[in-house]
Every structure is written in C-alpha cells, then in structure tokens.
Amino acid sequence: MKVLRAQCAGACYGVQRALDAAFKANEGHDQVFTWGALIHNPQVVEELEREGIEVARSMDQLPEGSTVIVRSHGVPPSVMRALEGAGASVVDATCPYVARAQKAAARLAREGCRVIIVGEAGHPEVEGIAAFAAEAGGKADVVGSPGDVPAGLYDPIGVVVQTTQRRENLDAVLEQLKAQGLEPRVMDTICAATAERQASAAQVAAEADAMVVIGGRNSSNTTRLAEICAAAAPRTYHVESAAELDPAWFADCATVGVTAGASTPESQIHAVEQALQEL
Ligand code: SF4
C-alpha cells in the first residue's frame, strides 16, 4: 500500500514554537506549567505531563517562582498581568499571528471603531482578541457568520479575524456589513497555515482510496480536515494515534493518504505512516 502524505500537514509554526518554548523552559527547572492545555492534542499534553510540565487553570496552582507558558492562542491582558502578579515567570508563547490580531483589535478600538471579530464565540483566541479591544476602550462583537451581524451598527466599524477563519466566511460577513450600508475598515488577520493544510488535504484525498487524519478529537482544525477529506474520500478515518488503526479499514486500498491537524507533532505523523506501511 502506497502511503501519501499531504504536502502541508501537522504542527504549524505557532504550535511548534509553543512546544519548543515549553520544553526549553523545562530544562533545569522543576516547576513549569502551561496556562491551560498547551495544544488540543491529548497525547502531547500527556507527554508534557510525563516530562513534569503540568496544566494550570487557576492562579493558586502556581507556586512562587514557577514558570508558566502562555499558549499560542494568547490570553487577555488582565490574565497576563495576573500571571505576572502571581510571582510566576511568564514565557509568552502567543503566536505572533495571534498577537497581530490582538494588536489590530486594540488599534481599531483606540481609533474609535466598534470592533467586529469574525470568529468562534467562546474560543480562547477570540476572547483574548476581544479583551484587547475592551482594554483599549472599545466595544467588540463576535460574529461567527453573516447572520450574527448585529442590526443598528454605524460607522466607524473595524473588522479583525480569528486567525483560523475561512476567507469565504470573512467575505460573507463583509458583504453583510456592506449590505447594512457600512464601510468597514478590515484588518485581515487570517493565518495561511489552516488554508494551506486544508488545500493539501483535499488534494491528497482526491488521489487516495482512503485517508487517515491525525489529531486530537478536541481539535477543531483537525475535525475540519477530516470533513474536507471525507467529501473526496468516503473512507476517511480520524485517529489520535497509530494504535487506533484497524487493518480492515484499508482492505483493497492501493493508496492511503495521510494528513494531520496544526496541533499534531511530527512524531505522531511518522508513527502512523510507519504503522500503515507495516499493515
Ligand atoms: S494556525 Fe497560524 S495563527 Fe494559529 S498558531 Fe498556527 S501559525 Fe499561529
């Protein structure tokens, strides 16, 4: 069976940077925490725990002098201040692309715009971006789709985008704003990593008899990759590790495609590829 990996698959720049920061902080230190699960990948979170890097979810879990890693999604400014105030040494692994969206929201708010964040309500990255707008004295609305755009808006309106949003959704929201007579200022803060992974996955799925998509079941970008692959390759399987592979899935397959979400490290992709080759 031929195993074909999508050209663009696995850990993105921001996730890899956060992982590297965590392992580096752990060298020679014994009280290293991540503020929330570092990435949406249970196996990696377990690996970090085995290395002694624990997940903290409240300030009282952080002993004086400990090190805490802020994950790639970023945090609201108030949380950053609280972490610093708790006496912890903070390693800020906020992805630079997320930081760019945070700064854009703050700038629009400072310049008097009502801020529209195109993104998923409740997502930590979006909550952080909204907090940056609020901190700069602005008001932010989170809009998941054109139907969420509030009525009664007036200019100036500024738009920022959750980094993992699809461009089609941004365009549809902008159309809606324009249909309401508004002239939004748009800060396009979409990161290319998600779109690149989706395009590569679709390409491989079109050539393969079956697809394996690797990544946490709690990872929304991995789940979306699995949906895209399933549209082209009905025999698409979403797994978190090589141990889940069932040889029966690949009966009569000449080619199996492999892709992985942005929170899947190279070691997990390699293990799955190897297991597929040994079937
Ligand atoms: S998807 Fe893009 S913005 Fe998000 S962590 Fe990865 S590189 Fe950063």
PDB file of C-alpha atoms and ligand atoms in Angstrom:
ATOM      1  CA  MET A   1       0.000   0.000   0.000  1.00  0.00           C
ATOM      2  CA  LYS A   2       1.379   3.368  -1.020  1.00  0.00           C
ATOM      3  CA  VAL A   3       1.276   5.995   1.745  1.00  0.00           C
ATOM      4  CA  LEU A   4       0.951   9.596   0.533  1.00  0.00           C
ATOM      5  CA  ARG A   5       1.410  12.449   2.967  1.00  0.00           C
ATOM      6  CA  ALA A   6      -0.267  15.794   2.278  1.00  0.00           C
ATOM      7  CA  GLN A   7       2.384  18.341   1.312  1.00  0.00           C
ATOM      8  CA  CYS A   8       1.355  20.622   4.144  1.00  0.00           C
ATOM      9  CA  ALA A   9       0.381  18.730   7.308  1.00  0.00           C
ATOM     10  CA  GLY A  10       0.951  18.776  11.041  1.00  0.00           C
ATOM     11  CA  ALA A  11       2.218  21.244  13.592  1.00  0.00           C
ATOM     12  CA  CYS A  12       2.067  24.839  12.420  1.00  0.00           C
ATOM     13  CA  TYR A  13       4.670  27.474  13.233  1.00  0.00           C
ATOM     14  CA  GLY A  14       2.810  28.795  16.297  1.00  0.00           C
ATOM     15  CA  VAL A  15       2.172  25.358  17.838  1.00  0.00           C
ATOM     16  CA  GLN A  16       5.738  24.177  17.261  1.00  0.00           C
ATOM     17  CA  ARG A  17       7.036  27.422  18.775  1.00  0.00           C
ATOM     18  CA  ALA A  18       4.878  26.919  21.905  1.00  0.00           C
ATOM     19  CA  LEU A  19       6.027  23.289  22.253  1.00  0.00           C
ATOM     20  CA  ASP A  20       9.679  24.294  21.880  1.00  0.00           C
ATOM     21  CA  ALA A  21       9.182  27.054  24.467  1.00  0.00           C
ATOM     22  CA  ALA A  22       7.680  24.571  26.956  1.00  0.00           C
ATOM     23  CA  PHE A  23      10.481  22.011  26.598  1.00  0.00           C
ATOM     24  CA  LYS A  24      13.134  24.735  26.755  1.00  0.00           C
ATOM     25  CA  ALA A  25      11.602  26.242  29.915  1.00  0.00           C
ATOM     26  CA  ASN A  26      11.593  22.768  31.462  1.00  0.00           C
ATOM     27  CA  GLU A  27      15.345  22.325  31.056  1.00  0.00           C
ATOM     28  CA  GLY A  28      16.776  22.582  34.538  1.00  0.00           C
ATOM     29  CA  HIS A  29      13.501  23.766  36.127  1.00  0.00           C
ATOM     30  CA  ASP A  30      11.071  21.632  38.062  1.00  0.00           C
ATOM     31  CA  GLN A  31       8.030  23.894  38.386  1.00  0.00           C
ATOM     32  CA  VAL A  32       6.882  24.508  34.838  1.00  0.00           C
ATOM     33  CA  PHE A  33       3.194  24.906  33.989  1.00  0.00           C
ATOM     34  CA  THR A  34       1.169  25.676  30.898  1.00  0.00           C
ATOM     35  CA  TRP A  35      -1.759  28.064  31.281  1.00  0.00           C
ATOM     36  CA  GLY A  36      -4.480  25.677  30.113  1.00  0.00           C
ATOM     37  CA  ALA A  37      -3.723  22.690  27.868  1.00  0.00           C
ATOM     38  CA  LEU A  38      -0.873  23.842  25.611  1.00  0.00           C
ATOM     39  CA  ILE A  39      -2.465  22.388  22.481  1.00  0.00           C
ATOM     40  CA  HIS A  40      -5.587  20.412  21.557  1.00  0.00           C
ATOM     41  CA  ASN A  41      -3.785  17.087  21.461  1.00  0.00           C
ATOM     42  CA  PRO A  42      -4.296  14.766  24.465  1.00  0.00           C
ATOM     43  CA  GLN A  43      -1.220  12.620  23.692  1.00  0.00           C
ATOM     44  CA  VAL A  44       1.056  15.665  23.636  1.00  0.00           C
ATOM     45  CA  VAL A  45      -0.473  17.023  26.848  1.00  0.00           C
ATOM     46  CA  GLU A  46       0.213  13.610  28.473  1.00  0.00           C
ATOM     47  CA  GLU A  47       3.780  13.669  27.167  1.00  0.00           C
ATOM     48  CA  LEU A  48       4.299  17.130  28.661  1.00  0.00           C
ATOM     49  CA  GLU A  49       2.939  15.847  31.975  1.00  0.00           C
ATOM     50  CA  ARG A  50       5.343  12.919  31.902  1.00  0.00           C
ATOM     51  CA  GLU A  51       8.141  15.475  31.453  1.00  0.00           C
ATOM     52  CA  GLY A  52       6.854  17.280  34.562  1.00  0.00           C
ATOM     53  CA  ILE A  53       5.084  20.140  32.730  1.00  0.00           C
ATOM     54  CA  GLU A  54       1.656  20.460  34.321  1.00  0.00           C
ATOM     55  CA  VAL A  55      -1.510  22.234  33.234  1.00  0.00           C
ATOM     56  CA  ALA A  56      -2.581  25.121  35.491  1.00  0.00           C
ATOM     57  CA  ARG A  57      -6.081  26.546  35.310  1.00  0.00           C
ATOM     58  CA  SER A  58      -6.092  28.818  38.338  1.00  0.00           C
ATOM     59  CA  MET A  59      -3.577  31.241  39.819  1.00  0.00           C
ATOM     60  CA  ASP A  60      -3.403  29.342  43.113  1.00  0.00           C
ATOM     61  CA  GLN A  61      -1.914  26.345  41.267  1.00  0.00           C
ATOM     62  CA  LEU A  62       1.191  28.433  40.515  1.00  0.00           C
ATOM     63  CA  PRO A  63       3.824  28.354  43.257  1.00  0.00           C
ATOM     64  CA  GLU A  64       6.014  31.426  43.808  1.00  0.00           C
ATOM     65  CA  GLY A  65       8.984  31.248  41.428  1.00  0.00           C
ATOM     66  CA  SER A  66       7.358  28.807  38.996  1.00  0.00           C
ATOM     67  CA  THR A  67       7.392  29.233  35.213  1.00  0.00           C
ATOM     68  CA  VAL A  68       4.154  29.434  33.251  1.00  0.00           C
ATOM     69  CA  ILE A  69       3.834  29.155  29.475  1.00  0.00           C
ATOM     70  CA  VAL A  70       1.117  31.175  27.749  1.00  0.00           C
ATOM     71  CA  ARG A  71      -0.101  29.072  24.815  1.00  0.00           C
ATOM     72  CA  SER A  72      -0.260  30.076  21.158  1.00  0.00           C
ATOM     73  CA  HIS A  73      -3.931  31.225  21.425  1.00  0.00           C
ATOM     74  CA  GLY A  74      -2.817  34.072  23.725  1.00  0.00           C
ATOM     75  CA  VAL A  75      -4.634  35.434  26.772  1.00  0.00           C
ATOM     76  CA  PRO A  76      -6.442  38.666  27.703  1.00  0.00           C
ATOM     77  CA  PRO A  77      -4.144  41.407  29.044  1.00  0.00           C
ATOM     78  CA  SER A  78      -5.760  41.051  32.503  1.00  0.00           C
ATOM     79  CA  VAL A  79      -4.727  37.374  32.639  1.00  0.00           C
ATOM     80  CA  MET A  80      -1.170  38.227  31.609  1.00  0.00           C
ATOM     81  CA  ARG A  81      -0.995  40.805  34.425  1.00  0.00           C
ATOM     82  CA  ALA A  82      -2.460  38.338  36.929  1.00  0.00           C
ATOM     83  CA  LEU A  83       0.088  35.678  35.940  1.00  0.00           C
ATOM     84  CA  GLU A  84       2.921  38.152  36.379  1.00  0.00           C
ATOM     85  CA  GLY A  85       1.404  39.324  39.667  1.00  0.00           C
ATOM     86  CA  ALA A  86       1.234  35.732  40.932  1.00  0.00           C
ATOM     87  CA  GLY A  87       5.025  35.738  41.120  1.00  0.00           C
ATOM     88  CA  ALA A  88       5.444  33.332  38.208  1.00  0.00           C
ATOM     89  CA  SER A  89       7.959  33.822  35.451  1.00  0.00           C
ATOM     90  CA  VAL A  90       5.866  34.102  32.279  1.00  0.00           C
ATOM     91  CA  VAL A  91       7.005  32.679  28.936  1.00  0.00           C
ATOM     92  CA  ASP A  92       4.718  34.241  26.354  1.00  0.00           C
ATOM     93  CA  ALA A  93       4.272  31.720  23.522  1.00  0.00           C
ATOM     94  CA  THR A  94       1.374  33.636  21.961  1.00  0.00           C
ATOM     95  CA  CYS A  95       1.708  33.000  18.233  1.00  0.00           C
ATOM     96  CA  PRO A  96       2.931  36.187  16.514  1.00  0.00           C
ATOM     97  CA  TYR A  97      -0.023  35.935  14.104  1.00  0.00           C
ATOM     98  CA  VAL A  98      -2.445  35.901  17.044  1.00  0.00           C
ATOM     99  CA  ALA A  99      -0.573  38.822  18.617  1.00  0.00           C
ATOM    100  CA  ARG A 100      -1.027  40.694  15.346  1.00  0.00           C
ATOM    101  CA  ALA A 101      -4.826  40.201  15.595  1.00  0.00           C
ATOM    102  CA  GLN A 102      -4.792  41.340  19.242  1.00  0.00           C
ATOM    103  CA  LYS A 103      -2.864  44.497  18.320  1.00  0.00           C
ATOM    104  CA  ALA A 104      -5.154  45.180  15.349  1.00  0.00           C
ATOM    105  CA  ALA A 105      -8.246  44.986  17.598  1.00  0.00           C
ATOM    106  CA  ALA A 106      -6.661  47.345  20.136  1.00  0.00           C
ATOM    107  CA  ARG A 107      -5.668  49.796  17.414  1.00  0.00           C
ATOM    108  CA  LEU A 108      -9.137  49.854  15.838  1.00  0.00           C
ATOM    109  CA  ALA A 109     -10.690  50.407  19.266  1.00  0.00           C
ATOM    110  CA  ARG A 110      -8.250  53.208  20.085  1.00  0.00           C
ATOM    111  CA  GLU A 111      -9.119  54.871  16.793  1.00  0.00           C
ATOM    112  CA  GLY A 112     -12.800  54.901  17.755  1.00  0.00           C
ATOM    113  CA  CYS A 113     -14.098  51.934  15.756  1.00  0.00           C
ATOM    114  CA  ARG A 114     -16.668  49.479  17.000  1.00  0.00           C
ATOM    115  CA  VAL A 115     -14.765  46.215  16.547  1.00  0.00           C
ATOM    116  CA  ILE A 116     -16.280  43.211  14.804  1.00  0.00           C
ATOM    117  CA  ILE A 117     -14.320  39.995  15.384  1.00  0.00           C
ATOM    118  CA  VAL A 118     -15.095  37.366  12.775  1.00  0.00           C
ATOM    119  CA  GLY A 119     -14.611  34.163  14.730  1.00  0.00           C
ATOM    120  CA  GLU A 120     -15.979  31.494  17.006  1.00  0.00           C
ATOM    121  CA  ALA A 121     -17.630  32.853  20.157  1.00  0.00           C
ATOM    122  CA  GLY A 122     -16.085  31.386  23.299  1.00  0.00           C
ATOM    123  CA  HIS A 123     -12.825  30.335  21.619  1.00  0.00           C
ATOM    124  CA  PRO A 124      -9.869  31.391  23.812  1.00  0.00           C
ATOM    125  CA  GLU A 125      -8.139  33.194  20.947  1.00  0.00           C
ATOM    126  CA  VAL A 126     -11.287  35.200  20.219  1.00  0.00           C
ATOM    127  CA  GLU A 127     -11.832  36.008  23.893  1.00  0.00           C
ATOM    128  CA  GLY A 128      -8.265  37.310  24.056  1.00  0.00           C
ATOM    129  CA  ILE A 129      -8.704  39.484  20.951  1.00  0.00           C
ATOM    130  CA  ALA A 130     -11.973  40.902  22.344  1.00  0.00           C
ATOM    131  CA  ALA A 131     -10.239  41.686  25.634  1.00  0.00           C
ATOM    132  CA  PHE A 132      -7.544  43.658  23.809  1.00  0.00           C
ATOM    133  CA  ALA A 133     -10.264  45.779  22.154  1.00  0.00           C
ATOM    134  CA  ALA A 134     -12.012  46.302  25.504  1.00  0.00           C
ATOM    135  CA  GLU A 135      -8.746  47.217  27.218  1.00  0.00           C
ATOM    136  CA  ALA A 136      -8.231  49.912  24.558  1.00  0.00           C
ATOM    137  CA  GLY A 137     -11.629  51.363  25.459  1.00  0.00           C
ATOM    138  CA  GLY A 138     -13.642  49.813  22.626  1.00  0.00           C
ATOM    139  CA  LYS A 139     -16.620  47.573  22.195  1.00  0.00           C
ATOM    140  CA  ALA A 140     -16.234  44.273  20.355  1.00  0.00           C
ATOM    141  CA  ASP A 141     -18.856  41.966  18.876  1.00  0.00           C
ATOM    142  CA  VAL A 142     -18.014  38.386  17.906  1.00  0.00           C
ATOM    143  CA  VAL A 143     -19.621  37.377  14.636  1.00  0.00           C
ATOM    144  CA  GLY A 144     -19.499  33.708  13.626  1.00  0.00           C
ATOM    145  CA  SER A 145     -21.417  34.113  10.357  1.00  0.00           C
ATOM    146  CA  PRO A 146     -23.248  36.857   8.413  1.00  0.00           C
ATOM    147  CA  GLY A 147     -26.446  36.090  10.361  1.00  0.00           C
ATOM    148  CA  ASP A 148     -24.732  37.171  13.609  1.00  0.00           C
ATOM    149  CA  VAL A 149     -24.023  40.739  12.443  1.00  0.00           C
ATOM    150  CA  PRO A 150     -25.965  42.984  14.847  1.00  0.00           C
ATOM    151  CA  ALA A 151     -28.572  45.382  13.485  1.00  0.00           C
ATOM    152  CA  GLY A 152     -28.238  49.119  14.119  1.00  0.00           C
ATOM    153  CA  LEU A 153     -24.468  49.349  13.601  1.00  0.00           C
ATOM    154  CA  TYR A 154     -22.978  52.606  12.356  1.00  0.00           C
ATOM    155  CA  ASP A 155     -19.529  53.635  11.113  1.00  0.00           C
ATOM    156  CA  PRO A 156     -16.724  53.619  12.032  1.00  0.00           C
ATOM    157  CA  ILE A 157     -16.609  49.831  12.088  1.00  0.00           C
ATOM    158  CA  GLY A 158     -13.352  47.877  12.206  1.00  0.00           C
ATOM    159  CA  VAL A 159     -13.043  44.179  11.414  1.00  0.00           C
ATOM    160  CA  VAL A 160     -10.431  41.726  12.688  1.00  0.00           C
ATOM    161  CA  VAL A 161     -10.454  37.991  12.091  1.00  0.00           C
ATOM    162  CA  GLN A 162      -9.694  34.914  14.203  1.00  0.00           C
ATOM    163  CA  THR A 163      -6.531  33.535  12.612  1.00  0.00           C
ATOM    164  CA  THR A 164      -8.071  30.169  11.668  1.00  0.00           C
ATOM    165  CA  GLN A 165     -11.200  31.532   9.964  1.00  0.00           C
ATOM    166  CA  ARG A 166     -12.024  30.648   6.366  1.00  0.00           C
ATOM    167  CA  ARG A 167     -11.706  33.513   3.930  1.00  0.00           C
ATOM    168  CA  GLU A 168     -15.137  32.734   2.456  1.00  0.00           C
ATOM    169  CA  ASN A 169     -16.692  33.432   5.854  1.00  0.00           C
ATOM    170  CA  LEU A 170     -14.863  36.742   6.223  1.00  0.00           C
ATOM    171  CA  ASP A 171     -16.024  37.764   2.741  1.00  0.00           C
ATOM    172  CA  ALA A 172     -19.627  36.835   3.557  1.00  0.00           C
ATOM    173  CA  VAL A 173     -19.565  38.877   6.789  1.00  0.00           C
ATOM    174  CA  LEU A 174     -18.089  41.860   4.923  1.00  0.00           C
ATOM    175  CA  GLU A 175     -20.865  41.574   2.326  1.00  0.00           C
ATOM    176  CA  GLN A 176     -23.438  41.662   5.126  1.00  0.00           C
ATOM    177  CA  LEU A 177     -21.844  44.749   6.700  1.00  0.00           C
ATOM    178  CA  LYS A 178     -21.828  46.491   3.330  1.00  0.00           C
ATOM    179  CA  ALA A 179     -25.472  45.492   2.776  1.00  0.00           C
ATOM    180  CA  GLN A 180     -26.223  47.346   6.035  1.00  0.00           C
ATOM    181  CA  GLY A 181     -24.700  50.479   4.490  1.00  0.00           C
ATOM    182  CA  LEU A 182     -21.411  50.260   6.419  1.00  0.00           C
ATOM    183  CA  GLU A 183     -17.869  50.834   5.198  1.00  0.00           C
ATOM    184  CA  PRO A 184     -15.782  48.607   7.449  1.00  0.00           C
ATOM    185  CA  ARG A 185     -12.039  49.004   7.909  1.00  0.00           C
ATOM    186  CA  VAL A 186     -10.672  45.498   7.538  1.00  0.00           C
ATOM    187  CA  MET A 187      -7.559  44.123   9.225  1.00  0.00           C
ATOM    188  CA  ASP A 188      -7.079  40.769   7.525  1.00  0.00           C
ATOM    189  CA  THR A 189      -5.538  38.697  10.293  1.00  0.00           C
ATOM    190  CA  ILE A 190      -6.177  35.241   8.816  1.00  0.00           C
ATOM    191  CA  CYS A 191      -3.151  32.940   9.076  1.00  0.00           C
ATOM    192  CA  ALA A 192      -2.304  30.915   5.973  1.00  0.00           C
ATOM    193  CA  ALA A 193      -1.499  27.705   7.918  1.00  0.00           C
ATOM    194  CA  THR A 194      -5.091  26.477   8.122  1.00  0.00           C
ATOM    195  CA  ALA A 195      -5.955  27.137   4.473  1.00  0.00           C
ATOM    196  CA  GLU A 196      -2.696  25.509   3.305  1.00  0.00           C
ATOM    197  CA  ARG A 197      -3.428  22.349   5.320  1.00  0.00           C
ATOM    198  CA  GLN A 198      -6.978  22.193   4.002  1.00  0.00           C
ATOM    199  CA  ALA A 199      -5.929  22.607   0.353  1.00  0.00           C
ATOM    200  CA  SER A 200      -3.189  19.958   0.663  1.00  0.00           C
ATOM    201  CA  ALA A 201      -5.563  17.527   2.405  1.00  0.00           C
ATOM    202  CA  ALA A 202      -8.191  17.906  -0.320  1.00  0.00           C
ATOM    203  CA  GLN A 203      -5.540  17.302  -2.993  1.00  0.00           C
ATOM    204  CA  VAL A 204      -4.326  14.038  -1.433  1.00  0.00           C
ATOM    205  CA  ALA A 205      -7.860  12.854  -0.591  1.00  0.00           C
ATOM    206  CA  ALA A 206      -8.772  13.173  -4.276  1.00  0.00           C
ATOM    207  CA  GLU A 207      -5.965  10.712  -5.194  1.00  0.00           C
ATOM    208  CA  ALA A 208      -6.284   8.243  -2.308  1.00  0.00           C
ATOM    209  CA  ASP A 209      -8.508   5.201  -1.745  1.00  0.00           C
ATOM    210  CA  ALA A 210      -8.636   6.002   1.972  1.00  0.00           C
ATOM    211  CA  MET A 211      -7.488   8.871   4.187  1.00  0.00           C
ATOM    212  CA  VAL A 212      -6.136   8.968   7.719  1.00  0.00           C
ATOM    213  CA  VAL A 213      -6.425  12.300   9.519  1.00  0.00           C
ATOM    214  CA  ILE A 214      -4.323  12.522  12.670  1.00  0.00           C
ATOM    215  CA  GLY A 215      -5.018  14.836  15.575  1.00  0.00           C
ATOM    216  CA  GLY A 216      -6.970  15.432  18.754  1.00  0.00           C
ATOM    217  CA  ARG A 217     -10.712  14.808  18.595  1.00  0.00           C
ATOM    218  CA  ASN A 218     -10.982  18.088  20.539  1.00  0.00           C
ATOM    219  CA  SER A 219      -9.036  19.924  17.813  1.00  0.00           C
ATOM    220  CA  SER A 220     -11.438  21.867  15.615  1.00  0.00           C
ATOM    221  CA  ASN A 221      -8.928  22.307  12.786  1.00  0.00           C
ATOM    222  CA  THR A 222      -8.313  18.518  12.678  1.00  0.00           C
ATOM    223  CA  THR A 223     -12.046  17.791  12.659  1.00  0.00           C
ATOM    224  CA  ARG A 224     -12.481  20.237   9.790  1.00  0.00           C
ATOM    225  CA  LEU A 225      -9.653  18.497   7.862  1.00  0.00           C
ATOM    226  CA  ALA A 226     -11.471  15.173   8.357  1.00  0.00           C
ATOM    227  CA  GLU A 227     -14.681  16.698   6.958  1.00  0.00           C
ATOM    228  CA  ILE A 228     -12.846  18.056   3.899  1.00  0.00           C
ATOM    229  CA  CYS A 229     -11.169  14.688   3.276  1.00  0.00           C
ATOM    230  CA  ALA A 230     -14.425  12.761   3.723  1.00  0.00           C
ATOM    231  CA  ALA A 231     -16.008  14.837   0.955  1.00  0.00           C
ATOM    232  CA  ALA A 232     -13.427  13.458  -1.537  1.00  0.00           C
ATOM    233  CA  ALA A 233     -12.567  10.115   0.097  1.00  0.00           C
ATOM    234  CA  PRO A 234     -15.526   8.491   1.869  1.00  0.00           C
ATOM    235  CA  ARG A 235     -13.116   6.084   3.622  1.00  0.00           C
ATOM    236  CA  THR A 236     -11.685   8.815   5.857  1.00  0.00           C
ATOM    237  CA  TYR A 237     -10.639   7.926   9.418  1.00  0.00           C
ATOM    238  CA  HIS A 238      -9.818  10.452  12.147  1.00  0.00           C
ATOM    239  CA  VAL A 239      -7.368   8.943  14.649  1.00  0.00           C
ATOM    240  CA  GLU A 240      -5.379  10.325  17.555  1.00  0.00           C
ATOM    241  CA  SER A 241      -2.627   7.701  17.356  1.00  0.00           C
ATOM    242  CA  ALA A 242      -1.292   4.741  15.362  1.00  0.00           C
ATOM    243  CA  ALA A 243      -2.790   2.339  17.926  1.00  0.00           C
ATOM    244  CA  GLU A 244      -6.283   3.127  16.617  1.00  0.00           C
ATOM    245  CA  LEU A 245      -5.593   1.980  13.037  1.00  0.00           C
ATOM    246  CA  ASP A 246      -7.727  -1.007  12.013  1.00  0.00           C
ATOM    247  CA  PRO A 247      -6.321  -3.083   9.084  1.00  0.00           C
ATOM    248  CA  ALA A 248      -9.901  -3.763   7.912  1.00  0.00           C
ATOM    249  CA  TRP A 249     -10.270  -0.078   7.002  1.00  0.00           C
ATOM    250  CA  PHE A 250      -7.660  -0.465   4.282  1.00  0.00           C
ATOM    251  CA  ALA A 251      -8.830  -3.679   2.571  1.00  0.00           C
ATOM    252  CA  ASP A 252      -8.252  -3.385  -1.208  1.00  0.00           C
ATOM    253  CA  CYS A 253      -6.557   0.025  -0.845  1.00  0.00           C
ATOM    254  CA  ALA A 254      -3.690   0.741  -3.238  1.00  0.00           C
ATOM    255  CA  THR A 255      -3.075   4.253  -1.886  1.00  0.00           C
ATOM    256  CA  VAL A 256      -3.754   5.726   1.531  1.00  0.00           C
ATOM    257  CA  GLY A 257      -3.402   9.438   2.178  1.00  0.00           C
ATOM    258  CA  VAL A 258      -2.239  10.938   5.449  1.00  0.00           C
ATOM    259  CA  THR A 259      -2.729  14.398   6.852  1.00  0.00           C
ATOM    260  CA  ALA A 260      -2.665  15.958  10.307  1.00  0.00           C
ATOM    261  CA  GLY A 261      -4.005  18.984  12.118  1.00  0.00           C
ATOM    262  CA  ALA A 262      -1.970  22.019  13.118  1.00  0.00           C
ATOM    263  CA  SER A 263      -1.577  20.643  16.659  1.00  0.00           C
ATOM    264  CA  THR A 264      -0.151  17.264  15.616  1.00  0.00           C
ATOM    265  CA  PRO A 265       3.616  16.859  16.073  1.00  0.00           C
ATOM    266  CA  GLU A 266       5.833  15.145  13.513  1.00  0.00           C
ATOM    267  CA  SER A 267       6.419  12.131  15.810  1.00  0.00           C
ATOM    268  CA  GLN A 268       2.706  11.202  15.689  1.00  0.00           C
ATOM    269  CA  ILE A 269       2.520  11.530  11.896  1.00  0.00           C
ATOM    270  CA  HIS A 270       5.630   9.420  11.483  1.00  0.00           C
ATOM    271  CA  ALA A 271       4.260   6.687  13.796  1.00  0.00           C
ATOM    272  CA  VAL A 272       1.035   6.460  11.782  1.00  0.00           C
ATOM    273  CA  GLU A 273       2.872   6.348   8.454  1.00  0.00           C
ATOM    274  CA  GLN A 274       5.111   3.581   9.727  1.00  0.00           C
ATOM    275  CA  ALA A 275       2.159   1.562  11.040  1.00  0.00           C
ATOM    276  CA  LEU A 276       0.359   1.922   7.705  1.00  0.00           C
ATOM    277  CA  GLN A 277       3.409   0.697   5.818  1.00  0.00           C
ATOM    278  CA  GLU A 278       3.600  -2.360   8.060  1.00  0.00           C
ATOM    279  CA  LEU A 279      -0.068  -3.363   7.588  1.00  0.00           C
TER     280      LEU A 279
HETATM  281  S1  SF4 B   1      -2.648  28.355  12.954  1.00  0.00           S
HETATM  282 FE1  SF4 B   1      -1.465  30.184  12.422  1.00  0.00          FE
HETATM  283  S2  SF4 B   1      -2.049  31.692  13.970  1.00  0.00           S
HETATM  284 FE2  SF4 B   1      -2.670  29.712  14.769  1.00  0.00          FE
HETATM  285  S3  SF4 B   1      -0.942  29.034  15.999  1.00  0.00           S
HETATM  286 FE3  SF4 B   1      -0.656  28.183  13.958  1.00  0.00          FE
HETATM  287  S4  SF4 B   1       0.670  29.655  12.886  1.00  0.00           S
HETATM  288 FE4  SF4 B   1      -0.206  30.687  14.686  1.00  0.00          FE
END
